[in-house]
XYZ file of N, CA and C in Angstrom:
738
model
N 293.583 134.577 15.569
C 292.591 134.923 16.329
C 293.184 135.565 17.687
N 292.585 136.868 17.970
C 293.456 137.633 19.155
C 292.841 137.031 20.161
N 293.100 137.109 21.309
C 292.592 136.536 22.606
C 293.636 137.426 23.821
N 292.941 138.264 24.240
C 293.047 139.352 25.404
C 292.475 138.654 26.403
N 293.428 139.090 27.285
C 292.842 138.048 29.195
C 293.667 138.925 30.233
N 292.565 139.909 30.988
C 293.175 140.170 32.084
C 293.074 139.549 33.075
N 294.768 139.600 33.812
C 295.519 138.801 34.537
C 296.149 139.576 35.681
N 295.798 138.849 36.799
C 296.587 139.231 38.350
C 297.481 138.084 38.338
N 298.718 138.496 39.001
C 299.758 137.724 39.299
C 300.883 138.826 39.897
N 301.147 138.127 41.363
C 301.470 139.213 41.830
C 301.264 140.723 42.490
N 299.239 140.534 42.945
C 299.070 141.674 43.093
C 298.761 142.851 41.880
N 299.224 141.920 40.749
C 299.677 143.362 39.798
C 298.873 142.849 38.576
N 297.397 144.053 38.333
C 296.887 143.559 37.468
C 297.956 144.450 36.082
N 297.256 143.162 34.787
C 297.588 143.838 33.638
C 297.106 142.977 32.707
N 297.285 143.624 31.189
C 296.498 142.993 30.544
C 297.290 142.287 29.154
N 297.134 141.111 28.738
C 298.057 140.287 27.725
C 297.161 139.765 26.687
N 297.701 140.085 25.388
C 297.051 139.540 24.403
C 298.254 138.480 23.575
N 297.226 137.588 23.504
C 297.981 136.211 22.517
C 297.137 136.297 21.021
N 298.061 135.453 20.436
C 297.829 135.449 18.882
C 297.550 133.806 18.433
N 296.375 133.720 18.752
C 296.150 131.443 18.393
C 295.669 131.459 16.651
N 296.382 130.760 16.348
C 296.149 130.556 15.091
C 295.546 128.861 14.670
N 294.211 129.034 15.533
C 293.308 128.114 15.117
C 291.964 128.525 15.968
N 291.238 127.737 14.644
C 289.889 128.443 14.535
C 288.746 127.064 15.268
N 287.857 127.387 15.522
C 286.732 126.264 15.536
C 287.220 126.169 17.147
N 287.532 126.381 17.963
C 287.243 126.092 19.840
C 287.139 126.947 20.192
N 286.712 126.307 21.583
C 286.322 127.041 23.004
C 287.141 127.572 23.774
N 286.645 128.665 24.122
C 287.694 129.881 24.811
C 288.297 128.824 26.119
N 288.099 127.653 26.122
C 288.914 126.659 27.020
C 289.868 126.091 26.709
N 289.983 125.448 25.110
C 290.504 124.856 24.130
C 291.978 125.852 24.070
N 291.174 127.488 24.093
C 292.177 128.517 23.268
C 292.924 128.810 24.811
N 292.341 128.572 25.734
C 293.316 129.229 27.503
C 294.167 127.553 26.854
N 294.127 126.516 27.155
C 294.688 125.204 27.265
C 295.694 125.878 26.197
N 295.242 126.285 25.092
C 296.762 126.511 23.967
C 297.892 127.006 24.575
N 296.914 128.332 24.384
C 298.215 129.093 25.417
C 298.913 128.867 26.633
N 298.467 127.838 27.837
C 299.044 127.563 28.759
C 300.349 126.524 28.337
N 299.682 125.900 27.306
C 300.927 124.338 26.563
C 301.959 125.231 25.635
N 301.943 126.136 24.621
C 302.719 126.801 23.595
C 302.985 127.589 23.965
N 302.044 129.007 24.739
C 302.911 129.902 24.875
C 303.222 130.687 25.937
N 302.283 130.918 27.303
C 302.375 130.893 28.198
C 302.275 130.280 29.728
N 303.265 129.533 30.522
C 302.599 128.003 31.095
C 302.482 128.944 32.480
N 302.565 130.119 32.747
C 301.934 130.653 34.216
C 300.314 131.131 33.872
N 299.964 130.955 32.872
C 298.492 131.671 32.870
C 297.620 130.193 33.618
N 297.110 131.024 34.973
C 296.600 129.685 35.504
C 294.295 130.231 35.501
N 294.102 129.340 35.405
C 292.607 129.179 35.278
C 292.123 128.256 36.232
N 290.396 127.855 36.086
C 290.035 126.634 36.693
C 289.502 125.999 35.474
N 289.314 124.345 35.481
C 289.028 123.449 34.746
C 288.694 122.235 35.149
N 287.519 121.415 34.760
C 287.280 120.612 35.438
C 287.243 119.313 34.480
N 285.588 119.208 34.042
C 284.935 117.921 33.685
C 285.110 118.119 31.907
N 285.252 119.466 31.531
C 285.515 119.965 30.218
C 284.246 119.589 29.338
N 282.921 119.231 29.945
C 281.608 118.773 29.349
C 280.311 119.848 29.592
N 280.586 120.941 30.663
C 279.425 121.373 30.625
C 279.121 121.212 32.708
N 279.610 120.421 33.414
C 278.572 119.720 34.304
C 279.803 120.221 35.509
N 280.666 120.620 35.530
C 281.031 120.510 37.257
C 281.179 122.474 37.132
N 280.659 123.000 36.690
C 281.023 124.024 36.416
C 282.363 125.220 36.692
N 283.440 124.817 36.925
C 284.351 125.553 37.593
C 285.284 125.720 36.190
N 285.056 125.969 35.265
C 285.193 126.747 33.886
C 284.688 127.928 34.316
N 283.923 128.685 34.591
C 283.113 130.088 34.228
C 284.631 131.283 34.536
N 283.756 131.804 33.246
C 284.787 133.123 33.151
C 283.820 134.163 32.320
N 284.525 135.289 32.467
C 283.824 136.272 31.404
C 284.234 136.670 30.148
N 283.617 136.151 28.752
C 284.051 136.456 27.624
C 283.511 137.691 26.863
N 283.952 138.542 26.477
C 283.098 139.713 26.123
C 282.259 140.055 27.234
N 282.860 140.449 28.780
C 281.757 141.203 29.322
C 280.583 140.086 29.742
N 280.464 138.815 29.439
C 279.448 137.885 29.692
C 279.896 136.665 29.811
N 278.654 136.459 31.176
C 279.072 135.328 31.848
C 278.761 133.754 31.358
N 280.210 132.951 31.111
C 280.091 131.555 30.195
C 280.498 131.008 30.964
N 280.147 129.094 30.875
C 281.148 128.519 30.651
C 282.472 128.314 29.779
N 283.681 128.369 30.064
C 284.617 128.220 28.911
C 284.565 127.040 28.059
N 283.825 125.647 28.965
C 284.296 124.830 27.691
C 283.204 124.452 26.787
N 282.294 125.553 26.633
C 281.064 125.300 26.101
C 280.751 127.047 25.400
N 282.206 127.744 25.419
C 281.499 128.925 24.789
C 282.218 128.951 23.714
N 282.041 128.302 22.088
C 282.723 128.612 21.189
C 283.525 130.218 20.519
N 284.481 130.309 19.692
C 284.964 131.653 19.893
C 284.947 131.252 17.973
N 284.535 132.872 17.739
C 284.549 132.757 16.210
C 285.196 134.304 15.589
N 285.872 135.021 17.248
C 286.270 136.336 16.651
C 287.120 136.553 17.731
N 287.796 137.715 17.357
C 289.014 138.011 18.393
C 287.549 138.407 19.448
N 288.629 138.183 21.008
C 287.541 138.297 22.422
C 288.505 138.752 23.122
N 288.192 138.976 24.474
C 288.546 139.392 25.404
C 288.122 138.464 26.899
N 289.553 137.943 27.547
C 288.496 136.883 28.972
C 288.686 137.690 29.653
N 288.256 137.489 31.118
C 288.256 138.067 31.863
C 288.269 137.515 32.871
N 287.784 137.218 34.575
C 287.584 136.657 35.998
C 286.342 136.985 36.108
N 285.612 136.405 36.723
C 284.047 136.636 37.280
C 284.268 137.820 37.721
N 283.122 138.741 37.651
C 282.696 139.937 38.779
C 282.051 139.109 40.050
N 282.707 140.361 40.839
C 281.663 140.617 42.022
C 282.741 139.103 43.352
N 283.836 138.762 42.709
C 284.466 137.665 43.645
C 286.386 138.730 43.171
N 286.755 137.682 44.680
C 288.155 138.496 44.503
C 289.135 137.951 43.759
N 290.123 138.678 43.025
C 290.701 137.150 42.468
C 292.348 136.737 42.987
N 292.335 135.572 43.069
C 293.672 134.905 43.643
C 294.849 134.929 42.658
N 294.123 134.094 41.562
C 295.635 134.640 40.304
C 294.644 135.054 38.904
N 294.830 135.428 37.632
C 294.488 135.116 36.636
C 293.192 135.304 36.933
N 292.819 133.853 36.283
C 291.111 133.368 36.195
C 290.908 133.075 37.521
N 291.151 132.505 38.265
C 291.118 132.178 39.441
C 290.463 133.206 40.654
N 289.546 132.519 40.781
C 288.359 133.888 41.991
C 287.978 133.213 42.894
N 288.631 133.708 44.423
C 287.872 133.388 45.723
C 286.608 132.538 45.534
N 286.150 131.532 46.211
C 284.867 131.233 46.002
C 284.514 131.205 47.779
N 285.543 131.474 48.978
C 284.932 131.601 49.942
C 283.722 132.181 50.661
N 283.319 133.551 49.478
C 282.429 133.627 50.383
C 281.301 133.224 49.765
N 280.876 132.363 48.816
C 279.784 131.885 48.323
C 279.405 130.746 48.445
N 280.519 130.207 49.444
C 279.980 128.754 50.079
C 279.517 128.986 51.379
N 280.295 129.730 51.749
C 279.488 130.170 53.581
C 278.082 130.719 53.132
N 277.864 131.359 52.077
C 276.558 131.850 51.993
C 275.673 130.657 51.756
N 275.653 129.555 50.908
C 275.096 128.148 50.711
C 275.213 127.555 52.210
N 276.055 127.667 52.839
C 275.749 127.133 54.422
C 274.759 127.932 54.909
N 275.100 129.504 55.280
C 273.954 129.379 55.490
C 272.712 130.174 55.339
N 272.383 129.422 54.475
C 271.169 129.458 53.836
C 270.244 128.060 53.581
N 271.235 126.766 54.136
C 270.520 125.845 54.931
C 269.707 124.890 53.949
N 270.334 125.231 52.375
C 270.375 124.560 51.527
C 271.012 123.177 50.959
N 269.999 122.407 51.990
C 270.571 121.030 52.427
C 269.363 120.662 53.133
N 269.364 118.703 53.592
C 268.509 118.007 54.180
C 268.905 118.367 55.450
N 268.063 119.349 56.077
C 268.450 119.459 57.666
C 267.680 118.161 58.499
N 266.733 117.963 58.180
C 266.293 117.264 59.051
C 265.197 116.092 58.163
N 265.626 114.469 57.762
C 265.060 114.040 56.932
C 264.038 113.068 57.438
N 262.944 112.814 56.605
C 261.870 112.308 56.611
C 261.634 111.226 56.139
N 261.320 109.465 56.666
C 260.911 108.700 55.706
C 259.496 109.015 55.371
N 258.857 109.638 54.050
C 258.351 109.153 53.241
C 258.465 108.737 51.833
N 257.055 108.422 51.133
C 257.221 107.754 49.572
C 257.348 108.925 48.615
N 257.971 108.920 47.423
C 258.664 109.371 46.832
C 257.842 109.497 45.853
N 256.623 110.123 45.203
C 256.233 110.129 43.685
C 257.292 110.560 42.747
N 256.450 110.753 41.325
C 257.486 111.080 39.911
C 257.260 112.279 40.259
N 255.699 112.775 40.754
C 255.706 113.937 40.431
C 255.903 114.732 41.821
N 256.668 114.414 42.986
C 257.292 115.301 43.566
C 258.604 115.496 43.061
N 259.090 114.773 42.011
C 260.405 114.400 41.667
C 260.774 115.722 40.689
N 259.744 115.766 40.094
C 259.410 116.852 38.963
C 259.949 118.163 39.607
N 259.090 118.884 41.313
C 259.140 119.625 41.598
C 260.531 120.221 42.154
N 261.593 119.170 41.844
C 262.791 119.399 42.101
C 263.774 119.600 41.256
N 263.367 118.861 40.184
C 264.441 118.071 38.834
C 265.017 119.852 38.437
N 264.516 120.206 37.562
C 265.511 121.918 37.472
C 266.710 121.961 38.365
N 266.017 122.579 39.548
C 266.842 123.042 40.322
C 268.027 122.273 41.216
N 267.506 120.684 40.991
C 268.719 119.798 41.557
C 269.804 120.167 40.237
N 269.447 120.997 39.251
C 270.612 120.857 37.907
C 271.788 121.535 38.206
N 271.772 122.774 38.903
C 272.064 123.979 39.864
C 273.840 122.923 39.656
N 274.612 123.847 39.282
C 276.321 123.240 38.905
C 277.347 123.984 39.755
N 276.479 125.321 40.401
C 277.010 126.174 41.370
C 278.352 126.553 40.633
N 278.359 127.378 39.361
C 279.127 128.132 38.829
C 279.505 129.529 39.390
N 278.698 129.860 39.450
C 279.127 131.160 39.988
C 278.267 132.167 39.155
N 278.469 131.489 38.294
C 278.048 132.774 37.303
C 276.828 134.087 37.505
N 275.514 133.395 37.861
C 275.042 133.805 38.827
C 275.574 135.092 39.481
N 276.366 134.629 40.521
C 276.528 135.344 41.379
C 277.266 136.937 41.059
N 278.319 136.455 39.523
C 279.314 137.267 38.882
C 277.835 138.265 38.560
N 276.853 137.905 37.891
C 276.008 139.088 37.268
C 274.689 139.869 38.484
N 275.499 139.551 39.464
C 273.867 139.776 40.487
C 273.860 141.190 40.734
N 273.267 142.632 40.790
C 274.037 143.984 40.887
C 273.637 144.124 42.354
N 272.761 143.203 43.198
C 272.949 143.230 44.589
C 273.891 142.401 45.838
N 274.603 141.285 44.731
C 276.016 140.958 45.628
C 276.881 141.696 45.320
N 277.035 142.569 44.328
C 278.073 143.424 44.153
C 278.147 144.673 45.209
N 276.551 144.947 45.741
C 276.942 146.006 46.750
C 276.672 145.203 48.107
N 276.366 144.070 48.133
C 275.857 143.475 49.490
C 276.178 141.949 49.489
N 277.771 141.546 49.842
C 278.190 140.281 50.006
C 277.902 139.285 50.932
N 276.927 140.039 51.684
C 276.094 139.441 52.801
C 274.335 138.677 51.909
N 273.851 139.213 50.884
C 273.060 138.642 50.031
C 273.468 136.959 49.719
N 272.391 136.462 50.380
C 272.502 134.879 50.002
C 272.775 134.434 48.860
N 272.330 135.394 48.053
C 272.346 135.234 46.150
C 271.764 134.425 45.486
N 271.870 134.162 44.247
C 270.778 133.533 43.569
C 270.881 131.744 43.661
N 272.006 131.207 43.058
C 272.206 129.536 43.176
C 271.767 129.402 44.517
N 272.121 130.344 45.800
C 271.902 129.773 47.339
C 270.081 129.783 47.139
N 269.531 130.739 46.681
C 267.662 130.102 47.303
C 267.659 129.694 46.020
N 268.048 129.780 45.118
C 267.666 128.232 44.252
C 267.481 126.860 44.576
N 268.927 127.055 45.152
C 268.697 125.350 46.544
C 267.812 125.019 47.381
N 267.770 126.334 47.959
C 267.014 126.451 49.639
C 265.236 126.151 48.502
N 264.748 126.599 47.719
C 263.532 126.093 47.401
C 263.958 124.251 46.696
N 264.497 124.002 46.126
C 264.833 122.810 45.670
C 264.522 122.139 47.145
N 264.775 122.282 48.067
C 264.605 121.819 49.667
C 263.504 121.517 50.333
N 263.142 123.176 50.141
C 261.643 123.269 50.564
C 260.950 122.672 50.027
N 260.817 122.285 48.824
C 260.014 121.554 47.843
C 260.350 120.443 47.800
N 261.299 119.580 48.321
C 261.844 118.176 49.108
C 260.942 117.182 49.931
N 259.858 116.518 49.659
C 259.351 115.850 50.849
C 259.734 114.919 51.822
N 261.406 115.062 51.663
C 262.020 114.162 52.753
C 262.822 115.315 53.971
N 262.342 116.886 53.396
C 263.123 117.837 54.613
C 261.460 117.624 55.714
N 261.973 117.859 56.630
C 261.104 117.650 57.595
C 261.026 119.153 58.275
N 262.265 119.802 58.045
C 261.937 120.964 58.594
C 262.244 122.416 57.527
N 260.972 121.789 57.011
C 261.022 123.144 55.556
C 260.963 124.755 56.518
N 259.950 125.292 57.476
C 259.885 125.895 58.486
C 261.362 126.846 58.354
N 262.584 126.176 58.904
C 263.971 126.577 59.343
C 264.704 127.460 58.240
N 264.678 126.791 57.214
C 264.968 126.882 55.627
C 264.030 128.175 55.185
N 262.698 128.251 55.633
C 261.996 129.892 54.987
C 262.540 130.691 55.875
N 262.540 130.402 57.509
C 263.908 131.665 58.217
C 264.954 131.931 57.786
N 266.048 131.490 57.371
C 266.817 131.644 57.260
C 267.561 132.829 55.845
N 266.245 132.358 55.071
C 266.302 133.531 53.748
C 266.007 135.099 53.810
N 265.074 135.059 54.809
C 264.577 136.085 55.380
C 265.390 137.853 55.573
N 266.126 137.644 55.996
C 267.669 138.291 56.335
C 268.462 138.264 55.082
N 268.867 139.731 54.156
C 269.688 139.551 53.372
C 269.296 138.387 52.558
N 268.309 137.842 52.234
C 267.753 137.221 51.199
C 266.379 136.932 50.518
N 265.857 136.568 50.252
C 264.148 137.078 49.374
C 263.996 138.351 49.064
N 263.822 139.266 50.037
C 263.111 140.673 50.168
C 264.303 141.232 48.919
N 265.151 140.765 49.007
C 266.841 142.583 49.084
C 267.264 141.902 47.536
N 266.482 140.665 46.518
C 266.609 140.698 45.677
C 265.789 141.269 44.704
N 266.190 142.406 43.747
C 265.363 143.827 42.744
C 264.887 142.886 41.994
N 264.906 141.372 41.836
C 263.949 140.661 40.448
C 264.527 141.254 38.632
N 266.032 141.827 38.953
C 266.228 142.165 37.446
C 266.258 141.327 36.778
N 266.440 139.632 37.303
C 266.634 138.518 35.858
C 267.612 138.174 35.699
N 269.378 138.909 35.941
C 270.205 139.256 35.182
C 270.755 137.428 35.535
N 270.745 136.706 36.645
C 271.098 135.478 37.474
C 270.176 134.093 36.143
N 269.243 134.704 35.668
C 268.763 133.664 34.789
C 269.128 133.705 33.030
N 269.142 135.011 32.537
C 270.188 134.649 31.928
C 271.441 134.578 31.868
N 272.312 134.133 32.725
C 273.574 134.210 32.949
C 273.475 132.721 33.235
N 272.252 131.914 33.582
C 272.471 130.214 34.088
C 272.579 129.468 32.623
N 273.907 128.686 33.120
C 274.395 127.531 31.728
C 273.307 126.344 31.560
N 272.712 126.468 32.839
C 271.478 125.326 33.141
C 269.732 125.643 32.814
N 270.027 126.995 32.780
C 268.399 127.793 32.506
C 267.774 127.616 33.435
N 268.272 127.821 34.514
C 267.679 127.518 35.889
C 266.810 128.840 36.269
N 265.676 129.513 35.978
C 265.441 130.981 36.558
C 265.508 130.876 37.705
N 266.306 131.574 38.460
C 266.173 131.735 39.840
C 265.101 133.088 40.013
N 265.123 133.940 39.279
C 264.058 135.222 39.842
C 262.695 134.795 40.101
N 262.167 133.231 38.839
C 261.738 132.757 39.372
C 261.111 132.248 40.603
N 262.584 131.140 41.016
C 262.305 130.911 42.261
C 262.362 131.413 43.309
N 263.079 132.732 43.068
C 262.998 133.657 44.329
C 261.704 134.086 44.350
N 260.811 134.778 43.495
C 259.356 135.224 43.804
C 258.689 133.397 44.541
N 258.982 132.072 44.010
C 258.249 131.168 44.814
C 258.355 131.408 46.002
N 260.128 131.825 46.397
C 259.841 131.698 47.203
C 259.260 132.814 48.429
N 259.294 133.940 48.151
C 258.604 134.980 48.057
C 257.219 134.296 48.877
N 255.913 134.042 47.441
C 255.105 133.194 48.000
C 255.279 132.508 49.284
N 255.755 131.593 49.339
C 255.810 130.436 50.344
C 256.252 131.236 51.927
N 257.097 132.328 51.919
C 257.700 133.030 53.207
C 255.923 133.524 53.707
N 255.057 134.268 52.575
C 254.599 134.680 53.252
C 252.748 134.083 53.715
N 252.693 132.933 52.867
C 251.579 131.975 53.216
C 252.248 131.337 54.517
N 253.389 131.193 54.755
C 253.878 130.314 56.354
C 253.776 131.552 57.354
N 252.999 132.919 57.027
C 253.516 134.187 57.961
C 254.102 134.835 57.768
N 255.589 135.282 57.221
C 256.220 135.967 56.831
C 255.577 137.240 55.889
N 256.312 138.532 56.189
C 256.026 139.537 55.642
C 256.552 139.760 55.127
N 256.344 140.983 53.798
C 257.874 141.510 52.883
C 257.986 143.284 53.660
N 259.117 143.309 53.928
C 259.462 143.969 54.829
C 259.778 145.618 53.605
N 259.623 145.084 52.536
C 259.647 145.903 52.012
C 258.329 147.215 51.646
N 257.088 146.476 51.827
C 255.935 147.359 52.073
C 256.049 147.612 52.847
N 255.668 149.732 52.908
C 255.341 150.470 54.010
C 253.923 150.087 54.926
N 254.320 150.043 56.305
C 253.453 149.642 57.473
C 252.536 150.593 57.276
N 251.284 149.814 57.708
C 249.479 150.168 57.628
C 249.482 151.431 58.399
N 250.627 151.973 59.521
C 250.939 153.062 60.467
C 251.145 154.229 59.729
N 252.070 153.700 58.257
C 252.409 155.419 57.689
C 250.566 155.005 56.466
N 250.680 154.283 55.875
C 249.563 154.510 54.530
C 248.281 154.827 55.626
N 248.048 154.455 56.736
C 247.511 155.251 57.080
C 247.086 156.738 57.103
N 248.454 157.302 57.880
C 248.813 158.520 57.833
C 248.478 159.061 56.556
N 249.252 158.234 56.042
C 249.168 159.412 54.396
C 247.980 159.275 53.481
N 246.780 158.430 54.506
C 245.172 158.255 53.808
C 244.904 159.332 54.879
N 245.404 159.811 56.171
C 244.533 161.109 56.683
C 244.859 162.403 55.937
N 245.902 162.087 55.465
C 246.602 163.329 54.821
C 246.311 163.814 53.423
N 245.852 162.790 52.911
C 245.215 163.045 51.749
C 243.869 163.147 52.076
N 243.141 162.784 53.227
C 241.610 163.494 53.649
C 241.617 164.953 53.591
N 242.982 165.713 54.590
C 242.444 166.489 54.967
C 242.428 167.923 53.357
N 241.687 168.681 53.803
C 241.127 169.525 52.976
C 242.576 170.770 52.694
N 242.799 170.835 51.693
C 244.410 171.987 51.470
C 243.639 172.781 50.822
N 242.691 172.946 49.717
C 242.351 174.338 49.904
C 242.489 174.091 47.984
N 243.738 172.853 47.654
C 244.462 172.705 46.564
C 242.970 171.716 45.399
N 243.316 172.375 44.314
C 241.732 171.591 43.834
C 243.086 171.774 42.480
N 243.149 170.371 42.225
C 243.935 170.174 40.896
C 242.665 170.003 39.769
N 241.606 170.229 39.585
C 240.762 170.621 38.477
C 240.218 171.344 38.313
N 240.727 172.515 38.824
C 240.497 173.923 39.156
C 240.497 174.577 37.953
N 242.073 174.422 37.222
C 242.749 174.621 36.085
C 241.593 174.740 34.532
């Protein structure tokens, strides 16, 4: 099996190919084999090796995956995640997404004592499984052009805490995601496809839009009433053109 890896060392990008005489292995096992037996300078992140920590996210054949869960069956190309600066080889800088997570207030800000029922837990179960693997940010076309966009996993986690009955200050969370947040998303669904936890961030963002409107926020992408009135007035003006006269 040939494994081609996009590498970065000493600010120099280059491609390196390795031959592995092993089958039925994961991408992470391939990286470990290369580091232990061929090239000890190869650098990548890994942690639990069981798909829980999210630290081993990479691109395999240009698709976001967890290296520890991705089985290899043919020659592959491995690259670092997109939309983040590369520190070395397959290790990307996570500082910006960490800042966005804090900016979005995706945590319990003001706890209150309240009885929690099983149905309350179900409201936050799926979003709570987010492992912050960065796959959704790598796949996001909005984050690619706007690094201030709060992004998929931050917004998914906001919904988790908006739905958490222990949070007494939901209004502050909704306020924090209006600018560079829910209205900037194009709802392309790339994040949903890339998520190894099967979290539907696209639907989560749509839910946050609905909750925002219910709480008095408006969709800035909708044209103002003044513009619509002017447009309607223009349509009412008799231009002398009849499209049905042909």
